[in-house]
Amino acid sequence: MLSLTPMMKQYLEIKEKYRDSILFFRLGDFYEMFFEDAITASKELEIALTGRDCGQKEKAPMCGIPFHSADTYIAKLIEKGYKVAICEQVEDPSKAVGLVKRDVVRVITPGTVIDPNMLDEKKNNYLCCIFLDEKGYGLAYVDVSTGDFFTTEGILENVDIIDALFDELGKIMPTEIICNNFFYDNEIISSKIRQRFECMINTYHEWTFDLGFAEESIKRQLSVISLDGLGMRDKNYSVIASGALIEYLRETQKTSFYHINKINQYSSNNYMVLDVNTRRNLELTETIRGKTKKGSLLWVLDKTSTAMGGRLLKKWIEEPLLDKKSIEYRLSTVEYFVDNLILINDLRSLLKDVYDIERLMSKVIYGTCNARDLIALKNSIKVFPQIKTFLKDTGCEELIDISYKLDGLEDIYDLIDKSIVDDPPFSVREGGIIKKEYNFEIKSLREASVQGKEWLSKIEEQERIKTGIKNLKIGFNKVFGYFIEVSKGNIKFVPDYFIRKQTLANSERYITPELKEMEDKILGAEDKMVALEYQVFVNIRDSIAAEVKRIQDSGKIIAKVDVLNSLALSALNNNYIKPKINTNGFINIKEGKHPVVEKVLEEGLFVPNDTYLNNDESRVLVITGPNMAGKSTYMRQVALIVLMMQIGSFVPAEEADICIVDRIFTRIGASDDLSQGQSTFMVEMSEVANILNNATQNSLLILDEIGRGTSTYDGLSIAWAVIEYISNPKKIGAKTLFATHYHELTELENKLEGVLNYKILVQEKGEDIIFLRKIKKGGADRSYGIEVAKLAGVRGDVINRAYEILQDLEKRDESKPEIAISVSEKEIKENIHKSNNDLQLDLFNIKKSNLIEKIKDIDVEKLTPIDAINILYNLHEESKEI
């Protein structure tokens, strides 16, 4: 067997260290891939698979891509969930002895992408680290492209660990997760996360999840001697997750990433908690169908002018505030903008010139920026002083405070303005990027180069005169340098001192000693100039990188101004009003509208509705009415109006006085989760269980069609019991909108304190109905299901047959005793089908028993079946003890 070639040995040694990545191995102007990597890449990238001699009997599978277009191919692989290790030459080939040294300079993963062309400019790209043990979890996540780093934790005694983790992951939607073995080995958790969030998830070195190591990792990154000042004292789970995440970045990025210079430690108590189902059901940032921004709340509110503002607005929507003072601060600022349309337009005009400073600075830190990026940074900074002045001159306390915090960065602007040409080339290694006035040596070399080229023009003219060859010209290429080109027909006029250099089909190329001497001077000057320009550029880039914290802070302030301005513009465009905030626990909305549905309907078609909820007599609204009448839209609009208030936005209503809610829960619609072995009904009940276990009196609950996934009596029993539990102040007592087709639930208004009936109005015209979309007090007596089916286009003969069956069922129902509903055990359930007399007889028998004292004041003759069943159940429970 032949030995491997030196190059292939080098490749395999490097590949061994990066077995989980596709290795892009730099050979000349190409990145080459070999063996399994080549087979995978050729398939995924749809490029030709060839072979290369590797010193073995059979050739190694090989494919390659041009290095100058690598970004496009890398993006495709990352999108498909692969890691890519970039292997470059790490020494000058001209100085290398033997094989040029190569090594991996960066590993690109879904969570470590920084190239703006591979990212959605208005979305963060989060890399997440999870540490889990029996007592709690730590969660840390970072957007490497902006430098934003966050961490939180949950302790078992305080939270349901898995639910809390899912809530956080649903908010950040990571593209990549690294974790410890304990987390990964829990197949139920890891597989559920992988399927729900469709992201890469892998374990990381177990030793990085050591508390001592993690502390040192953080200290080294942030250049601090203690974690106390970071708000992370006694936050061991956060420390472990953060330290491991930083180490992962060190291992993959292979460079300093000091744009990550702050860790934001937070608690879920700082923001309204929104679980994954609620975010999806309310369509906060994307639609349920299509996963598009259009049709979401973000789509309605996003009038931002910058990418940074777009990302911040999305974050605000995902993290509604709980602090009344902070909400009022945002609302007051938005109100000032709303009252000053000229200021809105002036700021929008300036903000449109601001590029994505956060991601520009990441490229500066990584050393991948070019001169055009610095010009983009300069043009962005140019408007900062004007924005400061506008804000300061408003007289608005909140905006004046922002103006003081905004650094104008005039020194950064001046540095770039004095050094970089206004329209630089794309490459930083070909010269022409530094202004000649900025550096005397560059100026001298450029003048020498220019003078040399002027001399060449004179030589060309002189040689034409001397030889009489009118089409003689001086040209240049990288292979032969400068040359004199003469057409075939004029070769007889070529003088003796022309030295033939190259023969072409239609011409000959020559050099002269004089031309060669000038070439050395010109090219020598140009080579020195290009090398010097690049070095000067690197120095400028490093000077800007040293100010990364100042530039990042200014970028965040600009983003904040952009978001506040956007919310004001949305309020003006949509006639929103400023909501009031109360601390008395009630929600009072007059003429409320759904912000998205109103937007997609023709003007004037949306029917607004009022809402009143409190902690007393109006805790639970049981809403009845036909499908498609607007129950779901109405309930969602209430949730969205509350959420909009808590992000600091004006709301779609005539009046709104709203209390702060700690959580919004939604249970809307139904779908199977077959991958997890869960039916529609199981999914529904899982979501209901989550709500009952986590809702508080300060929560807002949106429940639609609870119990519809099973048989009528089971479903009705569950819905009944859920309302009883939610409405009970000793259990939950939360403000709730409960839509149902179980008209029996309207009885609860007279049985449970705090439960009221509301219905969606419809107008009947013969066998047809018209949806009025208006909600008013009272309960509906039927669901109009067949009429809705008719509107949906179900065949006429099926509709007619349905009416016949309905009439037959109603006649049968009239001939049978009323059915009672109960959630009792088997003994009591056997009584459900008894007649009134049987139930009353049971109660008479009980009166004769030892339990007579319990029911001595009950008038059995006046009891309804449901009352009788409930009493029987309670007595049954007490009899167990007796």
PDB file of C-alpha atoms in Angstrom, residues 375-551:
ATOM      1  CA  ILE A 375     -17.904  54.175   4.940  1.00  0.00           C
ATOM      2  CA  ALA A 376     -21.305  52.747   5.917  1.00  0.00           C
ATOM      3  CA  LEU A 377     -20.352  53.255   9.576  1.00  0.00           C
ATOM      4  CA  LYS A 378     -19.245  56.828   8.843  1.00  0.00           C
ATOM      5  CA  ASN A 379     -22.471  57.672   7.011  1.00  0.00           C
ATOM      6  CA  SER A 380     -24.477  56.237   9.908  1.00  0.00           C
ATOM      7  CA  ILE A 381     -22.603  58.257  12.524  1.00  0.00           C
ATOM      8  CA  LYS A 382     -22.947  61.390  10.429  1.00  0.00           C
ATOM      9  CA  VAL A 383     -26.609  61.817  11.463  1.00  0.00           C
ATOM     10  CA  PHE A 384     -26.085  61.207  15.202  1.00  0.00           C
ATOM     11  CA  PRO A 385     -25.416  64.876  16.105  1.00  0.00           C
ATOM     12  CA  GLN A 386     -28.584  65.922  14.255  1.00  0.00           C
ATOM     13  CA  ILE A 387     -30.628  63.270  16.066  1.00  0.00           C
ATOM     14  CA  LYS A 388     -29.181  64.442  19.410  1.00  0.00           C
ATOM     15  CA  THR A 389     -30.183  68.013  18.615  1.00  0.00           C
ATOM     16  CA  PHE A 390     -33.718  67.052  17.563  1.00  0.00           C
ATOM     17  CA  LEU A 391     -34.259  65.075  20.767  1.00  0.00           C
ATOM     18  CA  LYS A 392     -32.733  67.703  23.021  1.00  0.00           C
ATOM     19  CA  ASP A 393     -34.850  70.504  21.533  1.00  0.00           C
ATOM     20  CA  THR A 394     -38.150  68.671  22.125  1.00  0.00           C
ATOM     21  CA  GLY A 395     -38.481  69.725  25.742  1.00  0.00           C
ATOM     22  CA  CYS A 396     -39.762  66.198  26.448  1.00  0.00           C
ATOM     23  CA  GLU A 397     -38.025  64.898  29.590  1.00  0.00           C
ATOM     24  CA  GLU A 398     -37.783  61.310  28.299  1.00  0.00           C
ATOM     25  CA  LEU A 399     -36.327  62.367  24.934  1.00  0.00           C
ATOM     26  CA  ILE A 400     -33.895  64.846  26.483  1.00  0.00           C
ATOM     27  CA  ASP A 401     -32.618  61.998  28.683  1.00  0.00           C
ATOM     28  CA  ILE A 402     -32.085  59.867  25.564  1.00  0.00           C
ATOM     29  CA  SER A 403     -30.216  62.701  23.820  1.00  0.00           C
ATOM     30  CA  TYR A 404     -27.757  62.996  26.697  1.00  0.00           C
ATOM     31  CA  LYS A 405     -27.007  59.272  26.534  1.00  0.00           C
ATOM     32  CA  LEU A 406     -26.441  59.265  22.767  1.00  0.00           C
ATOM     33  CA  ASP A 407     -22.736  59.560  21.948  1.00  0.00           C
ATOM     34  CA  GLY A 408     -22.279  61.535  18.717  1.00  0.00           C
ATOM     35  CA  LEU A 409     -19.056  59.569  17.978  1.00  0.00           C
ATOM     36  CA  GLU A 410     -17.584  62.582  16.178  1.00  0.00           C
ATOM     37  CA  ASP A 411     -14.044  61.256  16.627  1.00  0.00           C
ATOM     38  CA  ILE A 412     -14.923  58.006  14.855  1.00  0.00           C
ATOM     39  CA  TYR A 413     -16.546  59.951  12.037  1.00  0.00           C
ATOM     40  CA  ASP A 414     -13.497  62.194  11.639  1.00  0.00           C
ATOM     41  CA  LEU A 415     -11.087  59.234  11.595  1.00  0.00           C
ATOM     42  CA  ILE A 416     -12.939  57.483   8.774  1.00  0.00           C
ATOM     43  CA  ASP A 417     -13.671  60.687   6.884  1.00  0.00           C
ATOM     44  CA  LYS A 418     -10.008  61.722   6.838  1.00  0.00           C
ATOM     45  CA  SER A 419      -8.618  58.289   5.965  1.00  0.00           C
ATOM     46  CA  ILE A 420     -10.942  56.265   3.698  1.00  0.00           C
ATOM     47  CA  VAL A 421     -11.835  57.332   0.155  1.00  0.00           C
ATOM     48  CA  ASP A 422     -15.554  58.012  -0.355  1.00  0.00           C
ATOM     49  CA  ASP A 423     -16.077  55.237  -2.908  1.00  0.00           C
ATOM     50  CA  PRO A 424     -13.547  52.499  -2.086  1.00  0.00           C
ATOM     51  CA  PRO A 425     -13.155  49.213  -3.983  1.00  0.00           C
ATOM     52  CA  PHE A 426     -14.582  46.035  -2.463  1.00  0.00           C
ATOM     53  CA  SER A 427     -11.186  44.424  -1.761  1.00  0.00           C
ATOM     54  CA  VAL A 428      -8.865  45.823   0.902  1.00  0.00           C
ATOM     55  CA  ARG A 429      -5.792  44.143  -0.605  1.00  0.00           C
ATOM     56  CA  GLU A 430      -5.692  45.846  -3.988  1.00  0.00           C
ATOM     57  CA  GLY A 431      -5.119  49.446  -2.930  1.00  0.00           C
ATOM     58  CA  GLY A 432      -7.113  52.549  -3.683  1.00  0.00           C
ATOM     59  CA  ILE A 433      -8.806  52.707  -0.268  1.00  0.00           C
ATOM     60  CA  ILE A 434      -6.741  55.291   1.681  1.00  0.00           C
ATOM     61  CA  LYS A 435      -6.847  59.010   0.935  1.00  0.00           C
ATOM     62  CA  LYS A 436      -3.392  60.159  -0.136  1.00  0.00           C
ATOM     63  CA  GLU A 437      -3.553  63.170   2.224  1.00  0.00           C
ATOM     64  CA  TYR A 438      -3.887  60.840   5.213  1.00  0.00           C
ATOM     65  CA  ASN A 439      -0.417  59.259   4.890  1.00  0.00           C
ATOM     66  CA  PHE A 440       2.674  60.958   3.405  1.00  0.00           C
ATOM     67  CA  GLU A 441       4.351  57.710   2.293  1.00  0.00           C
ATOM     68  CA  ILE A 442       1.197  56.529   0.511  1.00  0.00           C
ATOM     69  CA  LYS A 443       0.994  59.909  -1.167  1.00  0.00           C
ATOM     70  CA  SER A 444       4.595  59.660  -2.388  1.00  0.00           C
ATOM     71  CA  LEU A 445       4.189  56.130  -3.698  1.00  0.00           C
ATOM     72  CA  ARG A 446       0.917  56.998  -5.425  1.00  0.00           C
ATOM     73  CA  GLU A 447       2.517  60.006  -7.081  1.00  0.00           C
ATOM     74  CA  ALA A 448       5.422  57.829  -8.235  1.00  0.00           C
ATOM     75  CA  SER A 449       2.976  55.350  -9.672  1.00  0.00           C
ATOM     76  CA  VAL A 450       0.973  58.054 -11.404  1.00  0.00           C
ATOM     77  CA  GLN A 451       4.100  59.734 -12.760  1.00  0.00           C
ATOM     78  CA  GLY A 452       5.349  56.373 -14.016  1.00  0.00           C
ATOM     79  CA  LYS A 453       2.116  55.785 -15.903  1.00  0.00           C
ATOM     80  CA  GLU A 454       2.314  59.273 -17.367  1.00  0.00           C
ATOM     81  CA  TRP A 455       5.845  58.465 -18.508  1.00  0.00           C
ATOM     82  CA  LEU A 456       4.532  55.264 -20.156  1.00  0.00           C
ATOM     83  CA  SER A 457       2.057  57.334 -22.163  1.00  0.00           C
ATOM     84  CA  LYS A 458       4.883  59.544 -23.386  1.00  0.00           C
ATOM     85  CA  ILE A 459       7.008  56.505 -24.299  1.00  0.00           C
ATOM     86  CA  GLU A 460       4.107  55.053 -26.233  1.00  0.00           C
ATOM     87  CA  GLU A 461       3.694  58.260 -28.248  1.00  0.00           C
ATOM     88  CA  GLN A 462       7.443  58.549 -28.845  1.00  0.00           C
ATOM     89  CA  GLU A 463       7.740  54.965 -30.112  1.00  0.00           C
ATOM     90  CA  ARG A 464       4.835  55.503 -32.520  1.00  0.00           C
ATOM     91  CA  ILE A 465       6.650  58.494 -33.994  1.00  0.00           C
ATOM     92  CA  LYS A 466      10.059  56.781 -34.116  1.00  0.00           C
ATOM     93  CA  THR A 467       8.824  53.538 -35.668  1.00  0.00           C
ATOM     94  CA  GLY A 468       5.963  54.924 -37.736  1.00  0.00           C
ATOM     95  CA  ILE A 469       3.660  52.220 -36.262  1.00  0.00           C
ATOM     96  CA  LYS A 470       0.473  54.197 -35.552  1.00  0.00           C
ATOM     97  CA  ASN A 471      -1.359  51.390 -33.709  1.00  0.00           C
ATOM     98  CA  LEU A 472       1.584  50.545 -31.437  1.00  0.00           C
ATOM     99  CA  LYS A 473       0.444  50.433 -27.813  1.00  0.00           C
ATOM    100  CA  ILE A 474       1.844  49.695 -24.372  1.00  0.00           C
ATOM    101  CA  GLY A 475      -0.139  47.114 -22.347  1.00  0.00           C
ATOM    102  CA  PHE A 476       0.128  45.235 -19.074  1.00  0.00           C
ATOM    103  CA  ASN A 477      -0.764  41.861 -17.602  1.00  0.00           C
ATOM    104  CA  LYS A 478       0.189  40.109 -14.373  1.00  0.00           C
ATOM    105  CA  VAL A 479       2.204  37.422 -16.163  1.00  0.00           C
ATOM    106  CA  PHE A 480       4.486  39.500 -18.433  1.00  0.00           C
ATOM    107  CA  GLY A 481       4.224  42.944 -16.849  1.00  0.00           C
ATOM    108  CA  TYR A 482       4.424  45.926 -19.263  1.00  0.00           C
ATOM    109  CA  PHE A 483       4.926  45.239 -22.977  1.00  0.00           C
ATOM    110  CA  ILE A 484       4.787  46.908 -26.401  1.00  0.00           C
ATOM    111  CA  GLU A 485       2.231  45.307 -28.714  1.00  0.00           C
ATOM    112  CA  VAL A 486       2.613  45.459 -32.525  1.00  0.00           C
ATOM    113  CA  SER A 487       0.172  44.005 -35.046  1.00  0.00           C
ATOM    114  CA  LYS A 488       1.401  41.329 -37.516  1.00  0.00           C
ATOM    115  CA  GLY A 489       1.218  43.703 -40.448  1.00  0.00           C
ATOM    116  CA  ASN A 490       3.678  46.118 -38.830  1.00  0.00           C
ATOM    117  CA  ILE A 491       6.327  43.667 -37.647  1.00  0.00           C
ATOM    118  CA  LYS A 492       8.662  44.723 -40.475  1.00  0.00           C
ATOM    119  CA  PHE A 493       8.871  48.184 -38.868  1.00  0.00           C
ATOM    120  CA  VAL A 494       9.969  46.872 -35.449  1.00  0.00           C
ATOM    121  CA  PRO A 495      13.440  48.291 -34.496  1.00  0.00           C
ATOM    122  CA  ASP A 496      16.340  46.132 -33.313  1.00  0.00           C
ATOM    123  CA  TYR A 497      16.140  47.244 -29.663  1.00  0.00           C
ATOM    124  CA  PHE A 498      12.646  45.681 -29.299  1.00  0.00           C
ATOM    125  CA  ILE A 499      13.019  42.307 -27.593  1.00  0.00           C
ATOM    126  CA  ARG A 500      10.329  39.769 -28.537  1.00  0.00           C
ATOM    127  CA  LYS A 501       8.432  38.527 -25.429  1.00  0.00           C
ATOM    128  CA  GLN A 502       5.296  36.792 -26.711  1.00  0.00           C
ATOM    129  CA  THR A 503       3.692  35.784 -29.988  1.00  0.00           C
ATOM    130  CA  LEU A 504      -0.086  36.005 -30.426  1.00  0.00           C
ATOM    131  CA  ALA A 505      -2.329  35.146 -33.352  1.00  0.00           C
ATOM    132  CA  ASN A 506      -2.564  38.733 -34.656  1.00  0.00           C
ATOM    133  CA  SER A 507       0.302  40.487 -32.930  1.00  0.00           C
ATOM    134  CA  GLU A 508       3.712  40.297 -31.295  1.00  0.00           C
ATOM    135  CA  ARG A 509       4.631  41.629 -27.849  1.00  0.00           C
ATOM    136  CA  TYR A 510       8.021  43.203 -27.074  1.00  0.00           C
ATOM    137  CA  ILE A 511       9.918  44.802 -24.206  1.00  0.00           C
ATOM    138  CA  THR A 512      12.815  47.231 -24.090  1.00  0.00           C
ATOM    139  CA  PRO A 513      15.458  47.743 -21.375  1.00  0.00           C
ATOM    140  CA  GLU A 514      14.021  51.186 -20.701  1.00  0.00           C
ATOM    141  CA  LEU A 515      10.464  49.841 -20.389  1.00  0.00           C
ATOM    142  CA  LYS A 516      11.617  47.061 -18.044  1.00  0.00           C
ATOM    143  CA  GLU A 517      13.424  49.554 -15.816  1.00  0.00           C
ATOM    144  CA  MET A 518      10.319  51.734 -15.538  1.00  0.00           C
ATOM    145  CA  GLU A 519       8.190  48.674 -14.886  1.00  0.00           C
ATOM    146  CA  ASP A 520      10.273  47.834 -11.826  1.00  0.00           C
ATOM    147  CA  LYS A 521       9.826  51.359 -10.504  1.00  0.00           C
ATOM    148  CA  ILE A 522       6.079  51.484 -11.156  1.00  0.00           C
ATOM    149  CA  LEU A 523       5.269  48.003  -9.928  1.00  0.00           C
ATOM    150  CA  GLY A 524       7.590  48.361  -6.965  1.00  0.00           C
ATOM    151  CA  ALA A 525       5.805  51.568  -5.974  1.00  0.00           C
ATOM    152  CA  GLU A 526       2.371  49.982  -6.476  1.00  0.00           C
ATOM    153  CA  ASP A 527       3.240  46.861  -4.491  1.00  0.00           C
ATOM    154  CA  LYS A 528       4.578  48.960  -1.640  1.00  0.00           C
ATOM    155  CA  MET A 529       1.557  51.247  -1.836  1.00  0.00           C
ATOM    156  CA  VAL A 530      -0.958  48.354  -1.746  1.00  0.00           C
ATOM    157  CA  ALA A 531       0.841  46.710   1.184  1.00  0.00           C
ATOM    158  CA  LEU A 532       1.063  50.020   3.042  1.00  0.00           C
ATOM    159  CA  GLU A 533      -2.578  50.890   2.391  1.00  0.00           C
ATOM    160  CA  TYR A 534      -3.661  47.544   3.783  1.00  0.00           C
ATOM    161  CA  GLN A 535      -1.572  48.042   6.922  1.00  0.00           C
ATOM    162  CA  VAL A 536      -2.951  51.552   7.413  1.00  0.00           C
ATOM    163  CA  PHE A 537      -6.482  50.186   6.931  1.00  0.00           C
ATOM    164  CA  VAL A 538      -5.879  47.502   9.570  1.00  0.00           C
ATOM    165  CA  ASN A 539      -4.664  50.170  12.009  1.00  0.00           C
ATOM    166  CA  ILE A 540      -7.795  52.249  11.372  1.00  0.00           C
ATOM    167  CA  ARG A 541      -9.980  49.177  11.788  1.00  0.00           C
ATOM    168  CA  ASP A 542      -8.291  48.297  15.080  1.00  0.00           C
ATOM    169  CA  SER A 543      -8.704  51.852  16.361  1.00  0.00           C
ATOM    170  CA  ILE A 544     -12.434  51.642  15.662  1.00  0.00           C
ATOM    171  CA  ALA A 545     -12.626  48.169  17.221  1.00  0.00           C
ATOM    172  CA  ALA A 546     -11.166  49.585  20.428  1.00  0.00           C
ATOM    173  CA  GLU A 547     -14.241  51.841  20.699  1.00  0.00           C
ATOM    174  CA  VAL A 548     -16.714  48.999  20.224  1.00  0.00           C
ATOM    175  CA  LYS A 549     -18.536  49.579  23.536  1.00  0.00           C
ATOM    176  CA  ARG A 550     -19.222  53.238  22.749  1.00  0.00           C
ATOM    177  CA  ILE A 551     -20.394  52.431  19.255  1.00  0.00           C
TER     178      ILE A 551
END
